[in-house]
Tab-separated table of C-alpha atoms in Angstrom:
chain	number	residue	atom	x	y	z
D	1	UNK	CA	-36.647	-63.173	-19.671
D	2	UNK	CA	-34.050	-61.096	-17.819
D	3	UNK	CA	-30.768	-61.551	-16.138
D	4	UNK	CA	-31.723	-61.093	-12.507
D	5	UNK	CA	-29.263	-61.715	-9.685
D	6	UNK	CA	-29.145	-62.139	-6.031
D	7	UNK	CA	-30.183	-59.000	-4.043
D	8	UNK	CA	-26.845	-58.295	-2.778
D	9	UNK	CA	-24.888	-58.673	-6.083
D	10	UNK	CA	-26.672	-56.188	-7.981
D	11	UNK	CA	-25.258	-53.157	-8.988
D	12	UNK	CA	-27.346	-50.846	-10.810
D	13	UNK	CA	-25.835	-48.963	-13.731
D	14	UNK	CA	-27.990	-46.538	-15.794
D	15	UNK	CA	-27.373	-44.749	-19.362
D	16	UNK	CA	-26.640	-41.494	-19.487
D	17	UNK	CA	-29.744	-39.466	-19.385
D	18	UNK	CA	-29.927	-36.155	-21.602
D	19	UNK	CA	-29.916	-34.014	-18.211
D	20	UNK	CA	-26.658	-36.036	-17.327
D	21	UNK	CA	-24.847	-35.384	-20.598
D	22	UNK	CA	-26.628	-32.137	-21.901
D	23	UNK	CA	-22.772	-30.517	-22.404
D	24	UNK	CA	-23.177	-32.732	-25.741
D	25	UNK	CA	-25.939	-31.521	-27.645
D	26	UNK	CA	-27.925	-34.888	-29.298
D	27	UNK	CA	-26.922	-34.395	-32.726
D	28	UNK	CA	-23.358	-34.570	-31.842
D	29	UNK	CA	-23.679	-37.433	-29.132
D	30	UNK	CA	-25.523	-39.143	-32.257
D	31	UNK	CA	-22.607	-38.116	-35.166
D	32	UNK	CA	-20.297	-39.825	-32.533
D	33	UNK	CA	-21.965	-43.263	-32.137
D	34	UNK	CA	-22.298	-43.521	-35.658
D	35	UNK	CA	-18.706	-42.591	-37.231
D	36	UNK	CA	-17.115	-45.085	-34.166
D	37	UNK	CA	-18.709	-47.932	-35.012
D	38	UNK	CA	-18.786	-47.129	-38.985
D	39	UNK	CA	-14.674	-46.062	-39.109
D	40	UNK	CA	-14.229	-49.179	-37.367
D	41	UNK	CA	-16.562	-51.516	-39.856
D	42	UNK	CA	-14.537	-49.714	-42.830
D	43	UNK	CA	-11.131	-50.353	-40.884
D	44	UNK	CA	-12.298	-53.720	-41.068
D	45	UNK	CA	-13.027	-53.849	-44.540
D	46	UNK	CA	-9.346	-52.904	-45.450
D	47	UNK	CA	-7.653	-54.814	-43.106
D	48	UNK	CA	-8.940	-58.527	-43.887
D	49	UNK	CA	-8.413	-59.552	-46.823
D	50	UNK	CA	-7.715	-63.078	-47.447
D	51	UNK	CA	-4.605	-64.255	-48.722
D	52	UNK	CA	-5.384	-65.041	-52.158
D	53	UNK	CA	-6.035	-68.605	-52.160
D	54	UNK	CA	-8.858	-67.986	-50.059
D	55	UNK	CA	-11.091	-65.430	-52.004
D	56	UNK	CA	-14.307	-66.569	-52.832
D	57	UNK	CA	-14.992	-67.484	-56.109
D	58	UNK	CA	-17.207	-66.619	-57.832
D	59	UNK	CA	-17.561	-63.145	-56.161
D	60	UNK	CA	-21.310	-62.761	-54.733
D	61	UNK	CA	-23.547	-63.517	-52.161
D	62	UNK	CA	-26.339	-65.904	-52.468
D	63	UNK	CA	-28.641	-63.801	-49.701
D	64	UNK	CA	-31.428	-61.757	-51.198
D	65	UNK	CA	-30.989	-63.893	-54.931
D	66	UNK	CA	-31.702	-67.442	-53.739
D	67	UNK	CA	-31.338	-69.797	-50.674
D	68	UNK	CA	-28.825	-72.402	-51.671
D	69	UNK	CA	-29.127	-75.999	-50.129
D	70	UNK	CA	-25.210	-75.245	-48.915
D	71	UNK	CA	-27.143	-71.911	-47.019
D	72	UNK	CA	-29.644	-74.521	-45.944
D	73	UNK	CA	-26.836	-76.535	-44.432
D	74	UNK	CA	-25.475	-73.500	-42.911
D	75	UNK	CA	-28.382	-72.790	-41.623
D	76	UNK	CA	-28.679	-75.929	-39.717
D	77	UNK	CA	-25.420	-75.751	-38.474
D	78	UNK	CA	-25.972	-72.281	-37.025
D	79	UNK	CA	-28.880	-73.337	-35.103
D	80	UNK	CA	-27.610	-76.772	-33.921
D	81	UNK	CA	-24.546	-75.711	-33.276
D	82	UNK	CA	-22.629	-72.446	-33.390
D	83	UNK	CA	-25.538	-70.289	-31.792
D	84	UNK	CA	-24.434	-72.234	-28.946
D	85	UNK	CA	-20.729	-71.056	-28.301
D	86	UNK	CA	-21.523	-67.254	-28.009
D	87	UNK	CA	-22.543	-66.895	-24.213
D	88	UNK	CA	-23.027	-68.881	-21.380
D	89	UNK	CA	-26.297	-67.754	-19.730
D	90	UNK	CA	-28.857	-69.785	-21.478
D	91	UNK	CA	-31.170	-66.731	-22.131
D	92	UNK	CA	-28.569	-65.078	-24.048
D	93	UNK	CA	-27.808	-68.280	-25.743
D	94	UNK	CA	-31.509	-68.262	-26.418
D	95	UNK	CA	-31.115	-65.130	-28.434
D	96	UNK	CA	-28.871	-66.477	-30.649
D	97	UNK	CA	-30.521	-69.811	-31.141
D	98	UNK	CA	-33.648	-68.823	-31.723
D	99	UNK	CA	-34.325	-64.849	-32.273
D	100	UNK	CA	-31.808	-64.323	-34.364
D	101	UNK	CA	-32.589	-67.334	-37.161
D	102	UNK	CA	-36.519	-66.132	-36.892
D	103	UNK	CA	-35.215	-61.977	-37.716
D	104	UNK	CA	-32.633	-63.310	-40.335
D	105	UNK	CA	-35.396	-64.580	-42.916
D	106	UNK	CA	-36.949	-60.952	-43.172
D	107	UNK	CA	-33.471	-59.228	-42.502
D	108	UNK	CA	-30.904	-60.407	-45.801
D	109	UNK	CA	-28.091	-58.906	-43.982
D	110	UNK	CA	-28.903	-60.683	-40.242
D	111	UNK	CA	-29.163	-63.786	-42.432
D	112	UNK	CA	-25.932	-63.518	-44.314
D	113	UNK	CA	-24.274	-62.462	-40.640
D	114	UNK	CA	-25.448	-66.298	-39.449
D	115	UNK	CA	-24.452	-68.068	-42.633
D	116	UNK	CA	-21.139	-66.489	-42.639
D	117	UNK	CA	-20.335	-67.509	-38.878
D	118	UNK	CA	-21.867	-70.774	-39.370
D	119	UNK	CA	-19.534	-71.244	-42.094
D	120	UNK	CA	-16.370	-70.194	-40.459
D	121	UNK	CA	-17.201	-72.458	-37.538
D	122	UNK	CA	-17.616	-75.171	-40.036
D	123	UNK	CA	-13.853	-73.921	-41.004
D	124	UNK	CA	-12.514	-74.609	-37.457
D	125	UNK	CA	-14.129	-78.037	-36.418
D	126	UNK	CA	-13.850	-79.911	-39.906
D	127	UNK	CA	-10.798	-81.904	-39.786
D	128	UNK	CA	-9.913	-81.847	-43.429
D	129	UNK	CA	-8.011	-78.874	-44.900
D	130	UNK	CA	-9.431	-78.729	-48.385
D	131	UNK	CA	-13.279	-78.563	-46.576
D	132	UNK	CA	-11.338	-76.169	-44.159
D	133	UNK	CA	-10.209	-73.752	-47.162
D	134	UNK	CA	-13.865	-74.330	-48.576
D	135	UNK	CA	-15.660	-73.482	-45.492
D	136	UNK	CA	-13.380	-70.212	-44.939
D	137	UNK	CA	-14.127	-68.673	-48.521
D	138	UNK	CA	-17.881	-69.376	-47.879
D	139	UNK	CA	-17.416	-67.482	-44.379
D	140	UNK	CA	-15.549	-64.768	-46.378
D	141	UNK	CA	-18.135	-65.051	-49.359
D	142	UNK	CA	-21.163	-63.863	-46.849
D	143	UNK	CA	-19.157	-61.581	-44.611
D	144	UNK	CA	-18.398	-59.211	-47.191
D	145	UNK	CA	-22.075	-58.815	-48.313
D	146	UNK	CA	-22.798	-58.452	-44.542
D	147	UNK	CA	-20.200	-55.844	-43.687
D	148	UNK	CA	-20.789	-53.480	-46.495
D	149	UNK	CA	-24.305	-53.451	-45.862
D	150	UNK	CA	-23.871	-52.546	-42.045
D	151	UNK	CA	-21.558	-49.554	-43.049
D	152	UNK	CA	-24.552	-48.190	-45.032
D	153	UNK	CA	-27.191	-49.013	-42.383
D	154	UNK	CA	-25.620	-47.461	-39.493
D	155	UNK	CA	-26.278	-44.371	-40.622
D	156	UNK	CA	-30.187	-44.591	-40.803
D	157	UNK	CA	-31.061	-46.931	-37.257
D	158	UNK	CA	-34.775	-47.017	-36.521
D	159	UNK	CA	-36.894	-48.763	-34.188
D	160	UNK	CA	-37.561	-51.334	-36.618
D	161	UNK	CA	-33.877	-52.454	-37.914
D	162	UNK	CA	-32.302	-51.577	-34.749
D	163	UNK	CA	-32.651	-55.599	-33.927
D	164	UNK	CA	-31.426	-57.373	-36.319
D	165	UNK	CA	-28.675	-54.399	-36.920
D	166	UNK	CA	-27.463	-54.468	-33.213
D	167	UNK	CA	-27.191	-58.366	-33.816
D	168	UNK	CA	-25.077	-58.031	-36.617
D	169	UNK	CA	-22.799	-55.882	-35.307
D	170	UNK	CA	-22.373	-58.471	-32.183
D	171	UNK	CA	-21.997	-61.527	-34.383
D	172	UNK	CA	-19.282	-59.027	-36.300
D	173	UNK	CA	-17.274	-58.645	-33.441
D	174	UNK	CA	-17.298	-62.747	-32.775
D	175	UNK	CA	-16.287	-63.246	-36.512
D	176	UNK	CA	-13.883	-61.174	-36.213
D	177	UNK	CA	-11.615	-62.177	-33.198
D	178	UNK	CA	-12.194	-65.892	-35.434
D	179	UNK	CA	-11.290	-64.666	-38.278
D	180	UNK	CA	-8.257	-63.132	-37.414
D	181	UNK	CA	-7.242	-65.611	-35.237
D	182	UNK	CA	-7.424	-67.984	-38.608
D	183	UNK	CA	-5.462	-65.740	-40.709
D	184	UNK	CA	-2.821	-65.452	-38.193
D	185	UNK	CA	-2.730	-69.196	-38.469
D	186	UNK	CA	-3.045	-69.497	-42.098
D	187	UNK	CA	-0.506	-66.845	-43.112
D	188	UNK	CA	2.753	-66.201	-42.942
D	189	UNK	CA	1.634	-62.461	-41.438
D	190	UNK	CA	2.727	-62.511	-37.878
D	191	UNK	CA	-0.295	-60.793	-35.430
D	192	UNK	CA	0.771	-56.965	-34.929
D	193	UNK	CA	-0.480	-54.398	-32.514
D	194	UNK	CA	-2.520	-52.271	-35.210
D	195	UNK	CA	-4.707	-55.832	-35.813
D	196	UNK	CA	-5.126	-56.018	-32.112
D	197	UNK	CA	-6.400	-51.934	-31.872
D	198	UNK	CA	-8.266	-52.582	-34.824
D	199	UNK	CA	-10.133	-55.062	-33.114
D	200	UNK	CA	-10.724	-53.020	-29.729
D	201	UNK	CA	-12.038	-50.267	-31.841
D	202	UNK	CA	-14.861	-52.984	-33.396
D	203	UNK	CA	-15.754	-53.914	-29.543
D	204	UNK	CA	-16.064	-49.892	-28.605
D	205	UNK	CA	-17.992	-49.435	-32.124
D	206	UNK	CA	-20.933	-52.154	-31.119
D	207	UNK	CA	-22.139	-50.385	-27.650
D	208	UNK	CA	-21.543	-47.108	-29.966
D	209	UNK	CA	-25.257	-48.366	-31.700
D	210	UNK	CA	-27.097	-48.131	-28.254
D	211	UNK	CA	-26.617	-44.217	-28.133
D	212	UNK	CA	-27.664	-43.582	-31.130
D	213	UNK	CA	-30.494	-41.003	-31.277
D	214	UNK	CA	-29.666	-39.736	-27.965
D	215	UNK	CA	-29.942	-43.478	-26.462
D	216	UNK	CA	-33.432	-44.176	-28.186
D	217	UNK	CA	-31.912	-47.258	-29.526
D	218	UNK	CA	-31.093	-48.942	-26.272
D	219	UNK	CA	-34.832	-48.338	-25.448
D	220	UNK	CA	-36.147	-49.459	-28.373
D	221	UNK	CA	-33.877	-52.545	-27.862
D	222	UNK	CA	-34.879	-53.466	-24.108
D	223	UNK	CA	-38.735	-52.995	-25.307
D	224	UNK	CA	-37.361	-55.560	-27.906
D	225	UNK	CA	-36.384	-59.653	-27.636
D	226	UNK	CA	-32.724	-58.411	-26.922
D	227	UNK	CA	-33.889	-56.992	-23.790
D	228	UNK	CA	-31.966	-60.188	-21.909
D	229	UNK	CA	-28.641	-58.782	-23.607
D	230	UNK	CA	-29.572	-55.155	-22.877
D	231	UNK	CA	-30.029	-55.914	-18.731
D	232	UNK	CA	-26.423	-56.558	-19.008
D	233	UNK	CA	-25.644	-53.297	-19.707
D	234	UNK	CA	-27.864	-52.775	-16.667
D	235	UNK	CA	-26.552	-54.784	-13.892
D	236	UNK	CA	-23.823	-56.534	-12.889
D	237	UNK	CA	-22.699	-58.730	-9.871
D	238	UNK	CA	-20.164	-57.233	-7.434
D	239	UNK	CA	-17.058	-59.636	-7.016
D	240	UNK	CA	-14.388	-59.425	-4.747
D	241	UNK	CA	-10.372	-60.648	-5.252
D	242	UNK	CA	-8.512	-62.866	-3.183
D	243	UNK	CA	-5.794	-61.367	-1.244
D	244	UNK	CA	-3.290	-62.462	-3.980
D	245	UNK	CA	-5.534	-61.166	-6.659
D	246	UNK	CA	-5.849	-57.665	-4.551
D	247	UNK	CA	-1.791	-57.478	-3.878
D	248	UNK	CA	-1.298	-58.241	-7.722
D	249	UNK	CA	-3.421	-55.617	-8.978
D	250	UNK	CA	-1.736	-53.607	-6.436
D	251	UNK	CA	1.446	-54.186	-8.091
D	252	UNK	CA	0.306	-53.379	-11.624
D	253	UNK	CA	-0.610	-50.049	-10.564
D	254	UNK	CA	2.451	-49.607	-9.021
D	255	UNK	CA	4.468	-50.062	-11.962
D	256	UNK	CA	2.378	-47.256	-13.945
D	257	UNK	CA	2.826	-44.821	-10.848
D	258	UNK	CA	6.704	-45.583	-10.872
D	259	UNK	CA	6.963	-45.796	-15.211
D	260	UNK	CA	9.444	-43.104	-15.907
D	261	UNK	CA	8.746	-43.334	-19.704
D	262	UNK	CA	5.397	-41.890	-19.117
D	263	UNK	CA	4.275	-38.269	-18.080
D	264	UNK	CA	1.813	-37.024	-15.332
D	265	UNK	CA	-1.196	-36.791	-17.659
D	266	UNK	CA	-0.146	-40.265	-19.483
D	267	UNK	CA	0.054	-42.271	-15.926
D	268	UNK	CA	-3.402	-40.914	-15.001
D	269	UNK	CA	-4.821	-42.250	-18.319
D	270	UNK	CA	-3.169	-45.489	-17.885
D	271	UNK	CA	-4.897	-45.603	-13.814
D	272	UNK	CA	-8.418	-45.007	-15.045
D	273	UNK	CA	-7.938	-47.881	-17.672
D	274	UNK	CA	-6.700	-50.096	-14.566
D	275	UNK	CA	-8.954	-48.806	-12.615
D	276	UNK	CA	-12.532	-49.763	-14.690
D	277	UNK	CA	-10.231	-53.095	-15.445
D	278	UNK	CA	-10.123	-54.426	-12.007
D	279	UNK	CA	-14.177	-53.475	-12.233
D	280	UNK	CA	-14.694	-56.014	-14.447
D	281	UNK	CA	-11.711	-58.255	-12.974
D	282	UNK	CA	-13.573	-58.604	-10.061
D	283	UNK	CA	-16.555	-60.549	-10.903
D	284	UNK	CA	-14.823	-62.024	-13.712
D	285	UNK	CA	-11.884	-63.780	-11.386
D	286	UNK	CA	-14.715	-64.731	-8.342
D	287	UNK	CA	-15.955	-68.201	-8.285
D	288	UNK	CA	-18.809	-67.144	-6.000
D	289	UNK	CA	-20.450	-64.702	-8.952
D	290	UNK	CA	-19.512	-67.352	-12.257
D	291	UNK	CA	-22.679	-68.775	-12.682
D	292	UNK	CA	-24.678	-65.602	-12.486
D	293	UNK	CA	-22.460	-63.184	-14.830
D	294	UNK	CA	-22.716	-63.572	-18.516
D	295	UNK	CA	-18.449	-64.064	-18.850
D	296	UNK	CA	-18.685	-62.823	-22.715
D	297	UNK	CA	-20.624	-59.563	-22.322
D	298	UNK	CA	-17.846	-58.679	-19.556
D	299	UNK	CA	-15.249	-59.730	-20.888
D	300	UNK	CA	-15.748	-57.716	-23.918
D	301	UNK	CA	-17.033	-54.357	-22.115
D	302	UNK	CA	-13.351	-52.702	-20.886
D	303	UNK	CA	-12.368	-51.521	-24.407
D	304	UNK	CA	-15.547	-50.206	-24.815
D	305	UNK	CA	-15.396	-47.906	-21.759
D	306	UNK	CA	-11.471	-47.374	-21.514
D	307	UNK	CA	-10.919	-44.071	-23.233
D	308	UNK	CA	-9.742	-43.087	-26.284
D	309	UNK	CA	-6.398	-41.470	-25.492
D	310	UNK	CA	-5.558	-44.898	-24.182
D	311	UNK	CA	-5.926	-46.876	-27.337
D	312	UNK	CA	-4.188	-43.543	-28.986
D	313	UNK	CA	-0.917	-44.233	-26.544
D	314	UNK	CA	-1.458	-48.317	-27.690
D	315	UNK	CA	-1.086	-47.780	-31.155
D	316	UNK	CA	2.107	-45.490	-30.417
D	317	UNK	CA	2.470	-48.449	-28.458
D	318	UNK	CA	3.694	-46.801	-25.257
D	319	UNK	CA	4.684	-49.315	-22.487
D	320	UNK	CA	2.079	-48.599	-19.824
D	321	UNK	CA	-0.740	-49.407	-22.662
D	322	UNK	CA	0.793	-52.751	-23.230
D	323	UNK	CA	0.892	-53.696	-19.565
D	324	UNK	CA	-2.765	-53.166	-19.815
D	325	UNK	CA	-3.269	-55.071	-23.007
D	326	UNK	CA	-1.428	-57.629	-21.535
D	327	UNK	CA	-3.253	-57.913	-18.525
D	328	UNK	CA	-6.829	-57.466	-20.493
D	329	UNK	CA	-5.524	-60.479	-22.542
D	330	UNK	CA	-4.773	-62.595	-19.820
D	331	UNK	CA	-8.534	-62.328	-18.623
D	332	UNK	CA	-9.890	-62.416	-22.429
D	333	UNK	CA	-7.560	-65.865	-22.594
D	334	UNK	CA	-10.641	-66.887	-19.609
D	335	UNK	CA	-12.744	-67.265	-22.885
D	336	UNK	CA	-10.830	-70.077	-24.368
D	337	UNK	CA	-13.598	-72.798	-24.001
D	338	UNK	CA	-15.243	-70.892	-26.888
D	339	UNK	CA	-14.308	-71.492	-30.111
D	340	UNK	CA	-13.453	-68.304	-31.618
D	341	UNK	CA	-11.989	-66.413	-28.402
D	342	UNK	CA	-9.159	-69.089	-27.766
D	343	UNK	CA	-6.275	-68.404	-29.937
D	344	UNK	CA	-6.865	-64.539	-29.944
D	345	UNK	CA	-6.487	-64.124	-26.372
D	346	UNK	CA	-3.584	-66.433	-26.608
D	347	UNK	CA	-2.003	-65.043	-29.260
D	348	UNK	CA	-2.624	-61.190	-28.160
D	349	UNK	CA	-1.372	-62.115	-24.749
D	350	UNK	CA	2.174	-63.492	-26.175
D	351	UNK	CA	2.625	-60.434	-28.271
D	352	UNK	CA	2.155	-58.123	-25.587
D	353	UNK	CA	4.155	-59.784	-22.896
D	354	UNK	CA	6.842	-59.846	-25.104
D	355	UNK	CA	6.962	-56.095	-25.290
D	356	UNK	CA	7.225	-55.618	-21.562
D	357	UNK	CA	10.063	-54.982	-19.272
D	358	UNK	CA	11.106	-58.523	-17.842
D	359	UNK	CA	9.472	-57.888	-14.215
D	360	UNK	CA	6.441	-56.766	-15.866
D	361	UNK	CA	6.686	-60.559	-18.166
D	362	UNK	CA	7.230	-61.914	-14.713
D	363	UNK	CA	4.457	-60.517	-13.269
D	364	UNK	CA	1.905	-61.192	-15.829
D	365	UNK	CA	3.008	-64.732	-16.355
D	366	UNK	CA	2.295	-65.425	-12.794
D	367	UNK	CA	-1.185	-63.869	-12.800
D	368	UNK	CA	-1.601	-66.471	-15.679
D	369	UNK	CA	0.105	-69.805	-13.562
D	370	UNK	CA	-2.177	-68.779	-10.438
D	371	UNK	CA	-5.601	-67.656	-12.510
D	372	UNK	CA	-5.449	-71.079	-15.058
D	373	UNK	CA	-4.274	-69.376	-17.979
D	374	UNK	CA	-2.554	-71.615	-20.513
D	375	UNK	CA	0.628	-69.223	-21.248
D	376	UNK	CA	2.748	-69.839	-24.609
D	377	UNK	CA	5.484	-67.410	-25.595
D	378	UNK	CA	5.110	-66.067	-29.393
């Protein structure tokens, strides 16, 4: 199965070959994927922990020791259920449904990955709070096996754990945005920016696996069953704005041109980010492409290609970054028929609008009224 689409939509995007990139020696290229994506696992370790109530208990993991009837159940929700709310193209959703629950019983840490977002989708449909609180520390109980034994594996892909590995790391980033989005909620700990980069440094960190060993790893995955999720990387449909769409992005450049808070070099950063934004704004906001673009895969691409002095001037948080947070939220708040992706792009979009000049609010709140995203102030 592949993602094919109309003639005149494709757009053909290729890796990097070595010829392309040989400034970077391999070795290097390969050192790079790896610390990303393992800084940003270990960032996640230390940054969420439960509020107390929550921790597991008794500390463990069931995985590799024995196969609980509660995994069972688990289990069976993940495959009725959950694998269901993680794309919309049914191939992908496919993957997840099927692949990934075959891999898991001869890959402990795949497995644990499934139980552990089975469990804290369990957490957000059951109505009662005490299964709620139950559900979350059995979520939190499997995560933390399956995070710790990622950081180690990254280090040593091969052509045989690069599936199940690379499927991890995508469920991590979807248990993640939940996750936080729960604590937020549960806690009295109001969402901050540092959560938010610390998230956009997990989405860069998952495409960081594909170039590992000089991109051997994306060609070991589209020889692979992933190879469905790998053609996105590939192609993607060309979309086109409406005039109003057009005249707003228009206007968010020109209020990085005009920002006199920001420097010559800064402003140029701040373009480039707007400029592979309304790349993926494109197909995202055109009805004509919807049914042919996998919205997820999209949706989560721009912080993996915006560069890194852009998240640098975030976390400062300079002005200009936030417009573009704010903007990138607005479109991520698209995702809110999924489960996990609804109150983080809410709740990132109110926290960055609120740090914007007034006509930049204005601006983004209309791009929200005229684009049929729900706006609530934080």
């Amino acid at each position: 199965m592949s993602c094919e689409y109309p003639p005149q939509a494709k757009q053909l995007r290729k890796s990097p070959t070595p010829e392309e990139s040989e400034h970077t020696s391999p070795v290097s290229r390969q050192d790079t994927a790896v610390r990303e994506f393992k800084e940003a696992v270990t960032n996640l370790i230390r940054s969420t922990a439960p509020p107390a109530y929550l921790l597991p208990k008794p500390p463990g993991c069931s995985v590799g020791q024995s196969f609980s009837i509660e995994d069972m159940g688990l289990l069976h929700h993940y495959t009725a259920y959950t694998s269901l709310t993680f794309a919309d193209l049914p191939e992908i959703i496919e993957i997840y449904r099927v692949t990934a629950p075959q891999l898991a019983f001869s890959d402990p840490d795949l497995l644990s990955s499934l139980l552990a977002i089975s469990a804290l989708h369990r957490a957000h449909v059951d109505p009662d709070p005490e299964r709620q609180q139950e559900y979350f520390r059995r979520a939190t109980k499997h995560q933390s096996r399956s995070i710790h034994v990622l950081q180690n594996r990254i280090a040593n892909i091969t052509q045989e754990n690069c599936v199940g590995l690379y499927l991890s790391a995508c469920i991590l980033s979807i248990y993640t945005l939940a996750e936080k989005s729960w604590l937020w909620r549960c806690s009295r700990d109001a969402a901050s920016l540092d959560d938010v980069v610390r998230c956009l440094r997990l989405f860069r960190g998952v495409p960081s696996i594909l170039r590992h060993e000089n991109h051997a790893v994306f060609g070991w995955i589209m020889d692979g069953p992933l190879k469905p999720i790998g053609d996105g990387f590939l192609y993607k449909p060309t979309g086109r704005f409406t005039t109003e769409q057009e005249s707003y992005f228009a206007v968010l450049r020109e209020f990085l041109v005009e920002d006199r808070d920001a420097g010559e070099e800064e402003r140029g950063v701040y373009l480039e980010a707007l400029r592979v934004l309304r790349e993926y704004a494109e197909p995202l906001l055109d009805g004509r492409v919807q049914r042919q673009i996998e919205t997820v895969g999209l949706t989560l691409a721009w912080p993996s290609i915006v560069s890194e002095q852009y998240l640098k001037y975030l976390g400062e948080p300079r002005r200009g970054a936030i417009l573009l947070l704010a903007q990138y939220a607005a479109l991520f708040a698209r995702l809110g028929h999924f489960w996990w992706a609804k109150a983080w792009g809410k709740t990132v979009l109110a926290v960055s609008v609120e740090l914007l000049p007034e006509v930049w609010k204005w601006a983004i709140r209309s791009f929200c009224r005229e684009n049929e995203v729900t706006f609530s102030s934080a």
